[in-house]
Coordinates of C-alpha atoms in Angstrom, one line a residue:
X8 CA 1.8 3.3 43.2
X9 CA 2.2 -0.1 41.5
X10 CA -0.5 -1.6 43.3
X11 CA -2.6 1.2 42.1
X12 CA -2.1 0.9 38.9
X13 CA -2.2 -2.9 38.3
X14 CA -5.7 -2.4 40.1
X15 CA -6.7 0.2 37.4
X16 CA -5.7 -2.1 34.8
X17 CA -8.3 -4.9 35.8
X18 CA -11.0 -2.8 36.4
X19 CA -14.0 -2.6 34.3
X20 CA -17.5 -1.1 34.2
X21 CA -20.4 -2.6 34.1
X22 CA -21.7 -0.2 31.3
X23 CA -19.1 0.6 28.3
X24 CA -19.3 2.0 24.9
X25 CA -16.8 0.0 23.0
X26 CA -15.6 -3.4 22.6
X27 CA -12.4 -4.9 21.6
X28 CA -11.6 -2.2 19.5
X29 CA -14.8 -1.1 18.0
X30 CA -17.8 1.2 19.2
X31 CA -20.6 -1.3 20.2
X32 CA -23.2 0.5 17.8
X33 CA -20.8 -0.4 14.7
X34 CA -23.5 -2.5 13.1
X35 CA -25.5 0.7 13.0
X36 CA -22.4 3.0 11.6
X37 CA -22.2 0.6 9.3
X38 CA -25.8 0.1 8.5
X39 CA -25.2 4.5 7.8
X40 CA -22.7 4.1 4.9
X41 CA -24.2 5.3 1.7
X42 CA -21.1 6.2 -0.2
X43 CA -23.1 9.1 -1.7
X44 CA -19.7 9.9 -4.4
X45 CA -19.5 5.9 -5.2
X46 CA -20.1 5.5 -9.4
X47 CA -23.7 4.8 -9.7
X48 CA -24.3 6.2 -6.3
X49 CA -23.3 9.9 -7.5
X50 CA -25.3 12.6 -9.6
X51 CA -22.3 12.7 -11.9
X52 CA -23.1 10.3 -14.5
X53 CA -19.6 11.1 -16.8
X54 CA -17.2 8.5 -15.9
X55 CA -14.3 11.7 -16.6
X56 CA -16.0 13.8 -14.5
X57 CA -16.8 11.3 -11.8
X58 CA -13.2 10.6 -11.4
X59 CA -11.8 13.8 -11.1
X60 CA -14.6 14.3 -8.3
X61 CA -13.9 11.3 -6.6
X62 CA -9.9 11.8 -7.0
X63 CA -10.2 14.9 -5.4
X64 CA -12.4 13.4 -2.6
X65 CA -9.6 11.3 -1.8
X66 CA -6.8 14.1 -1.9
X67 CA -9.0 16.3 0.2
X68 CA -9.3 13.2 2.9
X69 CA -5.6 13.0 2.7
X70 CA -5.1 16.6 4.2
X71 CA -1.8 18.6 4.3
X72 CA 0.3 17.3 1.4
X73 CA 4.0 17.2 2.1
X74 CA 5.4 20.2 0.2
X75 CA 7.8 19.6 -2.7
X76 CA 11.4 19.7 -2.7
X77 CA 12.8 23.4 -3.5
X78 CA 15.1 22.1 -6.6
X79 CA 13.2 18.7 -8.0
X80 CA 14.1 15.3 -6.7
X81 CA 18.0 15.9 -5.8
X82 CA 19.1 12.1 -5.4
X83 CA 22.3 10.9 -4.3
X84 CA 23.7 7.4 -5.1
X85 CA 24.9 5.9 -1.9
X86 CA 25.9 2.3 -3.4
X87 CA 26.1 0.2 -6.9
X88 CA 26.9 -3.5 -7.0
X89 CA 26.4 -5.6 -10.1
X90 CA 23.9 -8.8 -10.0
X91 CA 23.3 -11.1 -12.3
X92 CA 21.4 -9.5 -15.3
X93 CA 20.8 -6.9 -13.2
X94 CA 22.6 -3.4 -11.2
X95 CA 21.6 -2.5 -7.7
X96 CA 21.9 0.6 -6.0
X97 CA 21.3 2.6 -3.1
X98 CA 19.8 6.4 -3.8
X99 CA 18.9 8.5 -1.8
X100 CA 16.1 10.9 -3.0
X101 CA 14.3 14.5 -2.0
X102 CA 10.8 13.9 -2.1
X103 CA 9.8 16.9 0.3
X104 CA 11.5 20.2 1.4
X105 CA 11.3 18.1 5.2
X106 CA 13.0 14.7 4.7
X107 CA 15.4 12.3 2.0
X108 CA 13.7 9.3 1.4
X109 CA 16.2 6.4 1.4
X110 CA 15.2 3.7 -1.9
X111 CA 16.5 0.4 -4.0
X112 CA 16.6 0.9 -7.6
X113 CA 17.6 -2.3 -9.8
X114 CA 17.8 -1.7 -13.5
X115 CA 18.9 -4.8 -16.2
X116 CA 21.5 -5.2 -18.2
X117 CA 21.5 -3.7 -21.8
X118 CA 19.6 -1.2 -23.8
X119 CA 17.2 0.7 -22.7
X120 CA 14.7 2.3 -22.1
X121 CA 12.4 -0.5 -20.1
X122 CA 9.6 -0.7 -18.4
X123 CA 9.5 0.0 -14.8
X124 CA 7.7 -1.4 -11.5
X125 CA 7.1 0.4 -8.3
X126 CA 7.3 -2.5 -5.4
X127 CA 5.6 -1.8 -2.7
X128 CA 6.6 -3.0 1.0
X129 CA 4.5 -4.8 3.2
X130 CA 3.6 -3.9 6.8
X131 CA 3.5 -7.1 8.6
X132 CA 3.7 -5.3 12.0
X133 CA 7.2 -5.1 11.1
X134 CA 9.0 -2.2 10.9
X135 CA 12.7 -2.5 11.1
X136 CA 12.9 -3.1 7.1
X137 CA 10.7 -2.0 4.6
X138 CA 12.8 -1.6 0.7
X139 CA 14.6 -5.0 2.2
X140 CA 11.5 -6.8 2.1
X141 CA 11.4 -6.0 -1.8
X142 CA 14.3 -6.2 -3.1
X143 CA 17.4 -7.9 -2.1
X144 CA 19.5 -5.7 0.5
X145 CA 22.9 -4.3 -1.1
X146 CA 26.3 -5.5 0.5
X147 CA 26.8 -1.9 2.2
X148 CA 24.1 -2.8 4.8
X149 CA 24.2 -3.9 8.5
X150 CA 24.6 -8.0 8.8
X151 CA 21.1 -7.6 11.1
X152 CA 19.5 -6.0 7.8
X153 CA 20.4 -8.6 6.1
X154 CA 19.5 -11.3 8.0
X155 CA 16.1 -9.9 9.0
X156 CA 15.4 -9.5 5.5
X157 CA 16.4 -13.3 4.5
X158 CA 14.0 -14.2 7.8
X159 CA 11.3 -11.7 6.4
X160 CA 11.1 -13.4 2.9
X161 CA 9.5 -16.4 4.3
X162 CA 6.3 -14.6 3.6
X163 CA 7.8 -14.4 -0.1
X164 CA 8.4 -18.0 0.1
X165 CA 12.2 -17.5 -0.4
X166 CA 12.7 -15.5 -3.3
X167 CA 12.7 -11.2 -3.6
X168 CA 10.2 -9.8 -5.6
X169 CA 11.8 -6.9 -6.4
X170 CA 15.0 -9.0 -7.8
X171 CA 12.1 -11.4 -9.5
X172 CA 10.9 -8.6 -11.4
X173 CA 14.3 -7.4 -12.4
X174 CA 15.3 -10.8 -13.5
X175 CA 12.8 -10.4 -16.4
X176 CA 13.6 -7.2 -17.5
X177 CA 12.4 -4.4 -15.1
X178 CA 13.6 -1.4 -13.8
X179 CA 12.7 -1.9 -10.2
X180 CA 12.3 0.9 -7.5
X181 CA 11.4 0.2 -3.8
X182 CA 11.5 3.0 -1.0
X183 CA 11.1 2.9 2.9
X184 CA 7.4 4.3 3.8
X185 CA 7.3 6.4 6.5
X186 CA 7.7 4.6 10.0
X187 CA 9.2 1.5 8.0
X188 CA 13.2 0.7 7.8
X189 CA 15.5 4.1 7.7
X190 CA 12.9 6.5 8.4
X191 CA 11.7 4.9 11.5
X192 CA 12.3 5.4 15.7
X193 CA 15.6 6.5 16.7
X194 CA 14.3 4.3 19.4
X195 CA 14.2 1.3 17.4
X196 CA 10.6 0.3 15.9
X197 CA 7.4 -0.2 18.0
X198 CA 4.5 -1.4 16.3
X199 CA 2.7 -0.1 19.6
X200 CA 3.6 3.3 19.2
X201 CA 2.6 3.5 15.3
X202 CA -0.8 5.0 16.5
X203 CA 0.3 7.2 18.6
X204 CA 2.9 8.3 16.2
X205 CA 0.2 8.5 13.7
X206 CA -2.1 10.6 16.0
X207 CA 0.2 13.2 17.2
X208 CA 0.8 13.7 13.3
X209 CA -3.2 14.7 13.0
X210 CA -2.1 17.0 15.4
X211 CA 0.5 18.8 12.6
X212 CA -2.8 18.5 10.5
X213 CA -0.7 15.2 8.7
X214 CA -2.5 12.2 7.7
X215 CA 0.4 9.4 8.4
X216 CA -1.2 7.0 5.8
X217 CA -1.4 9.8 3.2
X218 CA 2.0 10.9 3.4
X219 CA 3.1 7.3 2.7
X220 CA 0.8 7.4 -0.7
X221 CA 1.7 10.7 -1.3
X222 CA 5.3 9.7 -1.2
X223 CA 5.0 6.5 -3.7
X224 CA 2.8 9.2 -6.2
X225 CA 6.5 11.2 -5.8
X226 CA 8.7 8.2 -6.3
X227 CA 6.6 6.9 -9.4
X228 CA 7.4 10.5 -10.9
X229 CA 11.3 10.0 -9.8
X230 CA 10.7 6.8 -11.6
X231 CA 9.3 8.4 -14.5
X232 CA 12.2 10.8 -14.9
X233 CA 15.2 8.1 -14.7
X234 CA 16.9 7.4 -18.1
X235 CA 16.3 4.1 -18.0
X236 CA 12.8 4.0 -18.1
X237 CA 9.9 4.3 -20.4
X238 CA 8.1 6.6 -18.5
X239 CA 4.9 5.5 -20.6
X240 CA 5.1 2.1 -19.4
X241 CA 5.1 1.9 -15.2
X242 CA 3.3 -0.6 -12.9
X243 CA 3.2 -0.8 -9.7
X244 CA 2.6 -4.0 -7.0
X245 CA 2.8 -5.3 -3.6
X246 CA 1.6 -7.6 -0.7
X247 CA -0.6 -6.7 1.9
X248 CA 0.2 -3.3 2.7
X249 CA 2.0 -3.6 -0.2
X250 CA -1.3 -4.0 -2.3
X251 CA -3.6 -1.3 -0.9
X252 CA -0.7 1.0 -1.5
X253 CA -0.2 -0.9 -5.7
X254 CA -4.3 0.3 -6.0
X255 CA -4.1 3.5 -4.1
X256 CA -1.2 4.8 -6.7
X257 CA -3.0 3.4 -9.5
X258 CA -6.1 5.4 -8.7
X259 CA -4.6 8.5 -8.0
X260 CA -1.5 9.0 -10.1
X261 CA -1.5 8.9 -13.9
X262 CA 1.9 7.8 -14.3
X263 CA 0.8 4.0 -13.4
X264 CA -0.5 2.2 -16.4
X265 CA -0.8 -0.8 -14.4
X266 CA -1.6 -1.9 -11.4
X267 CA -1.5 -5.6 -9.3
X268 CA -2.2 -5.8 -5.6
X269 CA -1.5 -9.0 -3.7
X270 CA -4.0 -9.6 -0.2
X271 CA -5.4 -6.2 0.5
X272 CA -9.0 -5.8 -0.8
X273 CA -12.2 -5.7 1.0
X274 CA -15.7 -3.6 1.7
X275 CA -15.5 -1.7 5.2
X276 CA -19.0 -3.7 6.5
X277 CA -16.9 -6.6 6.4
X278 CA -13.6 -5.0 7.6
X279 CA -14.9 -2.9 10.7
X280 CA -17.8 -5.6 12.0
X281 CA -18.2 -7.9 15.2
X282 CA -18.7 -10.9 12.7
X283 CA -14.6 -11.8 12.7
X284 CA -12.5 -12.5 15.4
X285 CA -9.6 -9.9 14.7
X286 CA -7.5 -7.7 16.5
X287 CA -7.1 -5.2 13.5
X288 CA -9.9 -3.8 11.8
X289 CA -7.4 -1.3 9.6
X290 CA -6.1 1.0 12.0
X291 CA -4.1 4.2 11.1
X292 CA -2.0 2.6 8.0
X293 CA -5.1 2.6 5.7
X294 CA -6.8 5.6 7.2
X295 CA -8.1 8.7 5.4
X296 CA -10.3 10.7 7.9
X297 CA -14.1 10.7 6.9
X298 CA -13.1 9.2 3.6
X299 CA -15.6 6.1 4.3
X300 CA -18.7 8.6 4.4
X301 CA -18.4 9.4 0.6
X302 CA -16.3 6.4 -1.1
X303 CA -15.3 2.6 0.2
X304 CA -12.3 1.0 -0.8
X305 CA -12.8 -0.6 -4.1
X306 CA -15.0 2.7 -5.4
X307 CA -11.5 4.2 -4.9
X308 CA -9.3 2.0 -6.4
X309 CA -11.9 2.0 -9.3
X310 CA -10.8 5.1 -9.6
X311 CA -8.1 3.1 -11.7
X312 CA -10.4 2.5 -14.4
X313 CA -9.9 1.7 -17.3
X314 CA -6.4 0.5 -16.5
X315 CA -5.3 -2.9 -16.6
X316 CA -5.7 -4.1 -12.5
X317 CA -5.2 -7.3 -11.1
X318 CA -6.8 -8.2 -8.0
X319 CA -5.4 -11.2 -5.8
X320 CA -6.8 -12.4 -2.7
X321 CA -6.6 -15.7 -0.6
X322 CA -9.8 -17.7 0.7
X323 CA -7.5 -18.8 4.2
X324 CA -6.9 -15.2 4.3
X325 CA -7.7 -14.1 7.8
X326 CA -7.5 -10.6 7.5
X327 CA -9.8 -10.1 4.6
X328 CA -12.7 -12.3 5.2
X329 CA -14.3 -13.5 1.9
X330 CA -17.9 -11.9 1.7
X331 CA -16.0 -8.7 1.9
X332 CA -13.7 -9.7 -1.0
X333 CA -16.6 -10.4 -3.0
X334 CA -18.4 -7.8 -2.8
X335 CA -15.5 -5.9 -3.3
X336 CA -14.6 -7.6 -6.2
X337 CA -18.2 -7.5 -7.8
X338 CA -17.8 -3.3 -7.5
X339 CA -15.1 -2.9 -9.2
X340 CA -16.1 -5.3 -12.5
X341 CA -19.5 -3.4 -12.6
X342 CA -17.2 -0.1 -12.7
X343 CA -14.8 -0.8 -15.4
X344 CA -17.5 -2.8 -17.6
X345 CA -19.7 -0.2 -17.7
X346 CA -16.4 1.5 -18.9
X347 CA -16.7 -1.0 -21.9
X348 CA -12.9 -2.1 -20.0
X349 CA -14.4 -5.4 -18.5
X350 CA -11.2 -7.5 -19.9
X351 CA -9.0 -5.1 -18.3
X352 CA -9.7 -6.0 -14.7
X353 CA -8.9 -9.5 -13.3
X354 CA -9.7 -10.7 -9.7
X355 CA -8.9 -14.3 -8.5
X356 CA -9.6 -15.8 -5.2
X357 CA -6.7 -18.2 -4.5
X358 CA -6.9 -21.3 -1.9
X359 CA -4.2 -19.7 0.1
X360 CA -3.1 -17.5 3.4
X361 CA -1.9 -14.3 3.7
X362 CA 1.3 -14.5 1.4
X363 CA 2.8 -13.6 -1.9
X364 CA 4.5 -16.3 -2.6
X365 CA 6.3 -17.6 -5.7
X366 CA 3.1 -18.2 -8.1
X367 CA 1.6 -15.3 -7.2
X368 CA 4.8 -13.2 -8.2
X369 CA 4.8 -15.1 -11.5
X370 CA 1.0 -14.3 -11.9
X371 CA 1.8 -10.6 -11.2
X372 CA 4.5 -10.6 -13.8
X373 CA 3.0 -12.3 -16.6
X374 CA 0.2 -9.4 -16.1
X375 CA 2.8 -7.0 -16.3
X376 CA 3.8 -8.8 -19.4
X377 CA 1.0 -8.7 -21.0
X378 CA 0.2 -5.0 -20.4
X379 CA 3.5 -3.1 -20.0

């Protein structure tokens, strides 16, 4: 039976349909996209109108939200420690009658209210810590948490951006996505089986990537509600992951006033064609089905408009090749300056990799500090 089976695994056809991990007529899929519901593509020439049509689009791609907790967003505090300028703590919040989402919330010292920041985990084919990689983890968690988030920040070049953020003056929150730290496998995390996870979701009529957005709109309204926080002056921001989710919240919940996104920006002829040797062309962490038949990725996040949004991306970014950014790019500046908004949006193209590292988090917050 082994035999068998390592046969089956080296055999091959002379004639197939799909190659690494795309159907071999992609260029002509591609060649297909219109984006018939894209501003300036769409019939609906009011810029209100044409985003409450386009939001719904999205919302409708997302299918079956998660249904809302019976009695609001019951939230247990599971630890406090004080840090320098700065508490920490450890909630633990209802965002759905089916599951507690576990969450960091740092809030400074003083008088407030403040403004507040939503900080948005990476993926990083990583999933045994997702808040961690945010924020700093709390003395009440497991030495390997710990440690994996000290290893983790590397990508953060040493320094919590979560913590960063709170530092200045913040109130900081940071949750697990689904899949990601304390809502993963009781089997321990596979990044293999995140598909397949993802797939048998489908099969609930549950969009894996939706739920995650669907669950940072929820946590921006927790957010909204604490104390502590000017509810009328939120942001939100991340890395990689991070960032699609930061531009995704900003275009679909009204509670973000501003928005920054770190490495995650790009048209899908770039992302999902034979030009780049990758191994990842998305996958099921970004994916809305048939979303890509009405709207691409930045006519969504221009969705955003006419809020402040910054846009970062890196030239030695592999994942995100650079036509794609630029084209992206160009999109959304035509969308908020026919908006009359054109100083609102900024987009950079840095000489760096895949990272978010200590100048972009000062970038990000003097943004913030100039908008919120």
């Amino acid at each position: 039976m082994l035999l068998i089976s390592s046969f089956a695994l080296a055999q091959k056809r002379e004639k197939y349909e799909f190659k690494r991990n795309l159907p071999v007529y992609a260029d002509s899929l591609i060649a297909d996209f219109d984006f018939p519901l894209a501003w300036g593509n769409s019939d609906i020439k009011d810029f209100g109108e044409w985003k409450k049509s386009a939001r719904q689009k999205v919302f409708d791609c997302m299918l079956m939200p998660p249904p809302a907790p019976s009695n609001g967003y019951e939230t247990k505090v599971l630890f406090e420690e004080q840090r320098e300028g700065y508490k920490a703590r450890k909630i633990e919040i209802r965002l759905s009658r089916y599951y507690t989402v576990p969450a960091y919330v740092l809030i400074p010292d003083g008088k407030g209210p403040f403004p507040a920041v939503n900080c948005l985990h990476d993926h990083g084919a990583h999933l045994f810590i997702g808040k961690e990689k945010m924020i700093r983890p709390l003395a009440c968690e497991d030495s390997t948490v710990i440690k994996d988030a000290q290893e983790w920040l590397k990508g953060y070049e040493g320094q919590f951006f979560g913590d960063y953020l709170a530092k200045n003056g913040y109130v900081v929150f940071s949750a697990d996505a689904p899949m990601w730290g304390e809502r993963g496998q009781m089997e321990g995390p596979k990044r293999d089986t995140y598909d397949m996870i993802a797939g048998n979701m489908m099969m609930y009529g549950i969009d894996l990537s939706a739920w995650m957005t669907y669950d940072d709109i929820a946590g921006t309204e927790y957010l909204a509600q604490m104390p502590e926080v000017d509810a009328s002056r939120i942001g939100c921001t991340g890395w990689s992951m991070g960032a699609y989710r930061a531009w995704m919240l900003s275009a679909l919940s009204d509670r973000i006033k501003v928005g920054a996104a770190v490495c995650w920006m790009v048209t899908s002829d770039e992302q999902l064609s034979f030009k780049y040797d990758r191994t990842e062309n998305g996958g099921f962490a970004n994916c809305y089905p048939g979303l890509r038949r009405w709207l691409d990725y930045p006519h969504v996040a221009s969705i955003a408009c006419p809020k402040p949004m910054l846009f970062i991306n890196g030239s030695q970014d592999k994942l995100f090749p650079v036509a794609g950014v630029e084209k992206a790019f160009a999109t959304m500046h035509t969308t908020w300056e026919s908006q009359g908004a054109g100083d609102k949006i900024e987009t950079e193209l840095w000489d760096m990799p895949h990272s978010c590292w200590k100048n972009s988090q000062q970038r990000v917050l003097d943004f913030f500090m100039k908008h919120l």
